[in-house]
Amino acid sequence: MNPDQAVALLDWIRRRPRGGKRLHAFFATLYYCGPRPEEAVAMRVGDVSLPDVDADDQWCELMIHTATPEVGKQWTDTGEIHEQRDLKGRAEGDTRTVPGHPALTRILRQHIEDEELKPGDLLFQGENGGILAGSVIRRAWRSARRAVLAPHVFDSPTGKRVYDNRHTRLTKWLNDGIPPAQVAEWAGNSVPVLLATYARCVDGQLPDLKKRLEAAGDLPDLSDAD
């Protein structure tokens, strides 16, 4: 997705009459920080570190340490649809932190205040206070795409899955020149997996790279020997 598409989709979701602001905060977190959806629904309020309102630095920080994918009641010991797991590709009990843009800081601060959430509460809840259901998330995203995107774009792969918010963020980080090792750390991927997946998505850096190479200078001109 390009930025214009992303802002239009998020704004449509925010304006939904039923649970729109709550879902907007969820999708904004996917877009700005790139967690997997199953990681975002597992987050607690206490996993978000927000700066003071009057602080000069308004970047927040998310700590991601659990995932609750949907696996079906028949596949869990508890009979619940979701199963709590450690992070994908990480050691048991491992965590990772991801910086959140000041725009996300404003959204999450308002979301926590509006929902009157406590540190131990789920950050993103369903209407009845439980975990935010994947069916609700997917339905909202599909409705937003249908309402906002031109028909030929809606029928294309552009932003087709909720997961594509994560793809968009990781691609943007790489296109903005963030070192792949840092992007991999924030994303919870290995560098080889990251580059294998996103190498062909990186675009628009050639002019900047040319300027860097040119600034490095060239070999000095040698005068003709007498």
PDB file of N, CA, C and O in Angstrom, residues 13-63:
ATOM      1  N   ILE A  13     -11.936   3.199   8.642  1.00  0.00           N
ATOM      2  CA  ILE A  13     -12.160   2.334   9.799  1.00  0.00           C
ATOM      3  C   ILE A  13     -12.448   3.169  11.040  1.00  0.00           C
ATOM      4  O   ILE A  13     -13.329   2.847  11.838  1.00  0.00           O
ATOM      5  N   ARG A  14     -11.734   4.269  11.222  1.00  0.00           N
ATOM      6  CA  ARG A  14     -11.930   5.132  12.390  1.00  0.00           C
ATOM      7  C   ARG A  14     -13.353   5.676  12.442  1.00  0.00           C
ATOM      8  O   ARG A  14     -13.913   5.874  13.528  1.00  0.00           O
ATOM      9  N   ARG A  15     -13.944   5.936  11.287  1.00  0.00           N
ATOM     10  CA  ARG A  15     -15.273   6.541  11.216  1.00  0.00           C
ATOM     11  C   ARG A  15     -16.409   5.510  11.300  1.00  0.00           C
ATOM     12  O   ARG A  15     -17.580   5.893  11.258  1.00  0.00           O
ATOM     13  N   ARG A  16     -16.069   4.237  11.416  1.00  0.00           N
ATOM     14  CA  ARG A  16     -17.124   3.227  11.549  1.00  0.00           C
ATOM     15  C   ARG A  16     -17.962   3.509  12.792  1.00  0.00           C
ATOM     16  O   ARG A  16     -17.432   3.822  13.854  1.00  0.00           O
ATOM     17  N   PRO A  17     -19.297   3.380  12.679  1.00  0.00           N
ATOM     18  CA  PRO A  17     -20.144   3.696  13.831  1.00  0.00           C
ATOM     19  C   PRO A  17     -20.024   2.705  14.982  1.00  0.00           C
ATOM     20  O   PRO A  17     -20.348   3.031  16.119  1.00  0.00           O
ATOM     21  N   ARG A  18     -19.572   1.496  14.730  1.00  0.00           N
ATOM     22  CA  ARG A  18     -19.524   0.478  15.769  1.00  0.00           C
ATOM     23  C   ARG A  18     -18.093  -0.021  15.952  1.00  0.00           C
ATOM     24  O   ARG A  18     -17.578  -0.781  15.138  1.00  0.00           O
ATOM     25  N   GLY A  19     -17.469   0.409  17.023  1.00  0.00           N
ATOM     26  CA  GLY A  19     -16.116  -0.047  17.332  1.00  0.00           C
ATOM     27  C   GLY A  19     -15.037   0.486  16.422  1.00  0.00           C
ATOM     28  O   GLY A  19     -13.929  -0.044  16.388  1.00  0.00           O
ATOM     29  N   GLY A  20     -15.347   1.553  15.676  1.00  0.00           N
ATOM     30  CA  GLY A  20     -14.391   2.056  14.698  1.00  0.00           C
ATOM     31  C   GLY A  20     -13.101   2.573  15.310  1.00  0.00           C
ATOM     32  O   GLY A  20     -12.004   2.253  14.831  1.00  0.00           O
ATOM     33  N   LYS A  21     -13.207   3.346  16.385  1.00  0.00           N
ATOM     34  CA  LYS A  21     -12.004   3.919  16.989  1.00  0.00           C
ATOM     35  C   LYS A  21     -11.120   2.823  17.587  1.00  0.00           C
ATOM     36  O   LYS A  21      -9.888   2.902  17.541  1.00  0.00           O
ATOM     37  N   ARG A  22     -11.737   1.797  18.173  1.00  0.00           N
ATOM     38  CA  ARG A  22     -10.979   0.698  18.752  1.00  0.00           C
ATOM     39  C   ARG A  22     -10.209  -0.064  17.671  1.00  0.00           C
ATOM     40  O   ARG A  22      -9.025  -0.373  17.817  1.00  0.00           O
ATOM     41  N   LEU A  23     -10.884  -0.335  16.555  1.00  0.00           N
ATOM     42  CA  LEU A  23     -10.233  -1.039  15.451  1.00  0.00           C
ATOM     43  C   LEU A  23      -9.190  -0.161  14.775  1.00  0.00           C
ATOM     44  O   LEU A  23      -8.153  -0.650  14.318  1.00  0.00           O
ATOM     45  N   HIS A  24      -9.453   1.143  14.734  1.00  0.00           N
ATOM     46  CA  HIS A  24      -8.477   2.069  14.147  1.00  0.00           C
ATOM     47  C   HIS A  24      -7.163   2.008  14.912  1.00  0.00           C
ATOM     48  O   HIS A  24      -6.081   1.988  14.311  1.00  0.00           O
ATOM     49  N   ALA A  25      -7.224   1.970  16.234  1.00  0.00           N
ATOM     50  CA  ALA A  25      -6.000   1.881  17.037  1.00  0.00           C
ATOM     51  C   ALA A  25      -5.257   0.590  16.747  1.00  0.00           C
ATOM     52  O   ALA A  25      -4.018   0.568  16.682  1.00  0.00           O
ATOM     53  N   PHE A  26      -5.991  -0.495  16.559  1.00  0.00           N
ATOM     54  CA  PHE A  26      -5.362  -1.788  16.243  1.00  0.00           C
ATOM     55  C   PHE A  26      -4.645  -1.725  14.896  1.00  0.00           C
ATOM     56  O   PHE A  26      -3.465  -2.082  14.783  1.00  0.00           O
ATOM     57  N   PHE A  27      -5.353  -1.268  13.860  1.00  0.00           N
ATOM     58  CA  PHE A  27      -4.748  -1.233  12.526  1.00  0.00           C
ATOM     59  C   PHE A  27      -3.613  -0.214  12.452  1.00  0.00           C
ATOM     60  O   PHE A  27      -2.628  -0.433  11.734  1.00  0.00           O
ATOM     61  N   ALA A  28      -3.727   0.888  13.184  1.00  0.00           N
ATOM     62  CA  ALA A  28      -2.640   1.871  13.207  1.00  0.00           C
ATOM     63  C   ALA A  28      -1.385   1.261  13.813  1.00  0.00           C
ATOM     64  O   ALA A  28      -0.265   1.550  13.369  1.00  0.00           O
ATOM     65  N   THR A  29      -1.545   0.399  14.818  1.00  0.00           N
ATOM     66  CA  THR A  29      -0.398  -0.274  15.426  1.00  0.00           C
ATOM     67  C   THR A  29       0.273  -1.206  14.426  1.00  0.00           C
ATOM     68  O   THR A  29       1.506  -1.258  14.322  1.00  0.00           O
ATOM     69  N   LEU A  30      -0.533  -1.941  13.649  1.00  0.00           N
ATOM     70  CA  LEU A  30       0.040  -2.796  12.605  1.00  0.00           C
ATOM     71  C   LEU A  30       0.796  -1.956  11.586  1.00  0.00           C
ATOM     72  O   LEU A  30       1.901  -2.326  11.157  1.00  0.00           O
ATOM     73  N   TYR A  31       0.206  -0.830  11.198  1.00  0.00           N
ATOM     74  CA  TYR A  31       0.805  -0.020  10.138  1.00  0.00           C
ATOM     75  C   TYR A  31       2.086   0.664  10.601  1.00  0.00           C
ATOM     76  O   TYR A  31       3.077   0.707   9.867  1.00  0.00           O
ATOM     77  N   TYR A  32       2.092   1.227  11.806  1.00  0.00           N
ATOM     78  CA  TYR A  32       3.240   2.003  12.255  1.00  0.00           C
ATOM     79  C   TYR A  32       4.363   1.153  12.861  1.00  0.00           C
ATOM     80  O   TYR A  32       5.522   1.572  12.841  1.00  0.00           O
ATOM     81  N   CYS A  33       4.043  -0.031  13.388  1.00  0.00           N
ATOM     82  CA  CYS A  33       5.066  -0.828  14.080  1.00  0.00           C
ATOM     83  C   CYS A  33       5.297  -2.204  13.470  1.00  0.00           C
ATOM     84  O   CYS A  33       6.265  -2.877  13.832  1.00  0.00           O
ATOM     85  N   GLY A  34       4.396  -2.663  12.615  1.00  0.00           N
ATOM     86  CA  GLY A  34       4.619  -3.907  11.897  1.00  0.00           C
ATOM     87  C   GLY A  34       4.567  -5.197  12.688  1.00  0.00           C
ATOM     88  O   GLY A  34       5.175  -6.180  12.252  1.00  0.00           O
ATOM     89  N   PRO A  35       3.860  -5.289  13.822  1.00  0.00           N
ATOM     90  CA  PRO A  35       3.764  -6.597  14.471  1.00  0.00           C
ATOM     91  C   PRO A  35       2.875  -7.528  13.652  1.00  0.00           C
ATOM     92  O   PRO A  35       2.061  -7.076  12.828  1.00  0.00           O
ATOM     93  N   ARG A  36       3.012  -8.816  13.869  1.00  0.00           N
ATOM     94  CA  ARG A  36       2.065  -9.766  13.298  1.00  0.00           C
ATOM     95  C   ARG A  36       0.714  -9.552  13.989  1.00  0.00           C
ATOM     96  O   ARG A  36       0.678  -9.236  15.184  1.00  0.00           O
ATOM     97  N   PRO A  37      -0.396  -9.726  13.283  1.00  0.00           N
ATOM     98  CA  PRO A  37      -1.702  -9.512  13.921  1.00  0.00           C
ATOM     99  C   PRO A  37      -1.895 -10.319  15.193  1.00  0.00           C
ATOM    100  O   PRO A  37      -2.459  -9.815  16.172  1.00  0.00           O
ATOM    101  N   GLU A  38      -1.408 -11.560  15.205  1.00  0.00           N
ATOM    102  CA  GLU A  38      -1.564 -12.392  16.404  1.00  0.00           C
ATOM    103  C   GLU A  38      -0.721 -11.899  17.570  1.00  0.00           C
ATOM    104  O   GLU A  38      -1.004 -12.218  18.731  1.00  0.00           O
ATOM    105  N   GLU A  39       0.316 -11.107  17.276  1.00  0.00           N
ATOM    106  CA  GLU A  39       1.105 -10.486  18.337  1.00  0.00           C
ATOM    107  C   GLU A  39       0.391  -9.248  18.874  1.00  0.00           C
ATOM    108  O   GLU A  39       0.384  -8.999  20.084  1.00  0.00           O
ATOM    109  N   ALA A  40      -0.211  -8.471  17.978  1.00  0.00           N
ATOM    110  CA  ALA A  40      -0.886  -7.244  18.395  1.00  0.00           C
ATOM    111  C   ALA A  40      -2.088  -7.541  19.296  1.00  0.00           C
ATOM    112  O   ALA A  40      -2.307  -6.838  20.289  1.00  0.00           O
ATOM    113  N   VAL A  41      -2.881  -8.573  18.974  1.00  0.00           N
ATOM    114  CA  VAL A  41      -4.068  -8.854  19.785  1.00  0.00           C
ATOM    115  C   VAL A  41      -3.699  -9.379  21.170  1.00  0.00           C
ATOM    116  O   VAL A  41      -4.527  -9.356  22.084  1.00  0.00           O
ATOM    117  N   ALA A  42      -2.459  -9.835  21.330  1.00  0.00           N
ATOM    118  CA  ALA A  42      -2.016 -10.362  22.631  1.00  0.00           C
ATOM    119  C   ALA A  42      -1.438  -9.288  23.535  1.00  0.00           C
ATOM    120  O   ALA A  42      -1.175  -9.541  24.716  1.00  0.00           O
ATOM    121  N   MET A  43      -1.236  -8.077  23.026  1.00  0.00           N
ATOM    122  CA  MET A  43      -0.587  -7.037  23.809  1.00  0.00           C
ATOM    123  C   MET A  43      -1.464  -6.538  24.948  1.00  0.00           C
ATOM    124  O   MET A  43      -2.696  -6.459  24.819  1.00  0.00           O
ATOM    125  N   ARG A  44      -0.821  -6.196  26.057  1.00  0.00           N
ATOM    126  CA  ARG A  44      -1.487  -5.573  27.197  1.00  0.00           C
ATOM    127  C   ARG A  44      -1.132  -4.087  27.230  1.00  0.00           C
ATOM    128  O   ARG A  44      -0.136  -3.654  26.637  1.00  0.00           O
ATOM    129  N   VAL A  45      -1.929  -3.331  27.933  1.00  0.00           N
ATOM    130  CA  VAL A  45      -1.667  -1.899  28.053  1.00  0.00           C
ATOM    131  C   VAL A  45      -0.277  -1.656  28.623  1.00  0.00           C
ATOM    132  O   VAL A  45       0.445  -0.738  28.195  1.00  0.00           O
ATOM    133  N   GLY A  46       0.118  -2.496  29.578  1.00  0.00           N
ATOM    134  CA  GLY A  46       1.429  -2.340  30.197  1.00  0.00           C
ATOM    135  C   GLY A  46       2.594  -2.618  29.265  1.00  0.00           C
ATOM    136  O   GLY A  46       3.745  -2.326  29.607  1.00  0.00           O
ATOM    137  N   ASP A  47       2.314  -3.177  28.088  1.00  0.00           N
ATOM    138  CA  ASP A  47       3.364  -3.432  27.102  1.00  0.00           C
ATOM    139  C   ASP A  47       3.690  -2.192  26.278  1.00  0.00           C
ATOM    140  O   ASP A  47       4.615  -2.224  25.465  1.00  0.00           O
ATOM    141  N   VAL A  48       2.942  -1.124  26.472  1.00  0.00           N
ATOM    142  CA  VAL A  48       3.156   0.122  25.729  1.00  0.00           C
ATOM    143  C   VAL A  48       3.773   1.159  26.656  1.00  0.00           C
ATOM    144  O   VAL A  48       3.233   1.465  27.715  1.00  0.00           O
ATOM    145  N   SER A  49       4.906   1.693  26.251  1.00  0.00           N
ATOM    146  CA  SER A  49       5.561   2.753  27.001  1.00  0.00           C
ATOM    147  C   SER A  49       5.314   4.077  26.283  1.00  0.00           C
ATOM    148  O   SER A  49       5.835   4.308  25.184  1.00  0.00           O
ATOM    149  N   LEU A  50       4.478   4.921  26.901  1.00  0.00           N
ATOM    150  CA  LEU A  50       4.134   6.216  26.313  1.00  0.00           C
ATOM    151  C   LEU A  50       4.916   7.330  26.995  1.00  0.00           C
ATOM    152  O   LEU A  50       5.049   7.334  28.220  1.00  0.00           O
ATOM    153  N   PRO A  51       5.424   8.287  26.230  1.00  0.00           N
ATOM    154  CA  PRO A  51       6.126   9.422  26.842  1.00  0.00           C
ATOM    155  C   PRO A  51       5.142  10.355  27.535  1.00  0.00           C
ATOM    156  O   PRO A  51       3.929  10.308  27.286  1.00  0.00           O
ATOM    157  N   ASP A  52       5.651  11.209  28.407  1.00  0.00           N
ATOM    158  CA  ASP A  52       4.806  12.239  28.995  1.00  0.00           C
ATOM    159  C   ASP A  52       4.256  13.144  27.894  1.00  0.00           C
ATOM    160  O   ASP A  52       4.908  13.365  26.860  1.00  0.00           O
ATOM    161  N   VAL A  53       3.089  13.674  28.111  1.00  0.00           N
ATOM    162  CA  VAL A  53       2.432  14.486  27.093  1.00  0.00           C
ATOM    163  C   VAL A  53       3.293  15.676  26.680  1.00  0.00           C
ATOM    164  O   VAL A  53       3.312  16.068  25.503  1.00  0.00           O
ATOM    165  N   ASP A  54       4.030  16.264  27.633  1.00  0.00           N
ATOM    166  CA  ASP A  54       4.832  17.452  27.329  1.00  0.00           C
ATOM    167  C   ASP A  54       6.290  17.135  27.018  1.00  0.00           C
ATOM    168  O   ASP A  54       7.122  18.038  26.930  1.00  0.00           O
ATOM    169  N   ALA A  55       6.621  15.851  26.842  1.00  0.00           N
ATOM    170  CA  ALA A  55       8.006  15.474  26.523  1.00  0.00           C
ATOM    171  C   ALA A  55       8.355  15.914  25.104  1.00  0.00           C
ATOM    172  O   ALA A  55       7.502  15.932  24.206  1.00  0.00           O
ATOM    173  N   ASP A  56       9.624  16.280  24.895  1.00  0.00           N
ATOM    174  CA  ASP A  56      10.067  16.674  23.557  1.00  0.00           C
ATOM    175  C   ASP A  56      10.032  15.499  22.593  1.00  0.00           C
ATOM    176  O   ASP A  56       9.689  15.649  21.417  1.00  0.00           O
ATOM    177  N   ASP A  57      10.415  14.317  23.072  1.00  0.00           N
ATOM    178  CA  ASP A  57      10.426  13.103  22.260  1.00  0.00           C
ATOM    179  C   ASP A  57       9.092  12.382  22.443  1.00  0.00           C
ATOM    180  O   ASP A  57       8.795  11.882  23.530  1.00  0.00           O
ATOM    181  N   GLN A  58       8.292  12.338  21.407  1.00  0.00           N
ATOM    182  CA  GLN A  58       6.956  11.746  21.494  1.00  0.00           C
ATOM    183  C   GLN A  58       6.881  10.344  20.874  1.00  0.00           C
ATOM    184  O   GLN A  58       5.797   9.847  20.602  1.00  0.00           O
ATOM    185  N   TRP A  59       8.025   9.709  20.678  1.00  0.00           N
ATOM    186  CA  TRP A  59       8.024   8.326  20.210  1.00  0.00           C
ATOM    187  C   TRP A  59       7.646   7.409  21.379  1.00  0.00           C
ATOM    188  O   TRP A  59       8.126   7.582  22.500  1.00  0.00           O
ATOM    189  N   CYS A  60       6.783   6.438  21.101  1.00  0.00           N
ATOM    190  CA  CYS A  60       6.456   5.433  22.107  1.00  0.00           C
ATOM    191  C   CYS A  60       7.249   4.159  21.825  1.00  0.00           C
ATOM    192  O   CYS A  60       8.025   4.100  20.858  1.00  0.00           O
ATOM    193  N   GLU A  61       7.064   3.169  22.660  1.00  0.00           N
ATOM    194  CA  GLU A  61       7.773   1.898  22.481  1.00  0.00           C
ATOM    195  C   GLU A  61       6.834   0.749  22.836  1.00  0.00           C
ATOM    196  O   GLU A  61       6.149   0.790  23.858  1.00  0.00           O
ATOM    197  N   LEU A  62       6.803  -0.243  21.974  1.00  0.00           N
ATOM    198  CA  LEU A  62       5.978  -1.421  22.198  1.00  0.00           C
ATOM    199  C   LEU A  62       6.864  -2.607  22.543  1.00  0.00           C
ATOM    200  O   LEU A  62       7.876  -2.838  21.877  1.00  0.00           O
ATOM    201  N   MET A  63       6.494  -3.336  23.591  1.00  0.00           N
ATOM    202  CA  MET A  63       7.191  -4.571  23.925  1.00  0.00           C
ATOM    203  C   MET A  63       6.317  -5.742  23.494  1.00  0.00           C
ATOM    204  O   MET A  63       5.174  -5.873  23.942  1.00  0.00           O
TER     205      MET A  63
END
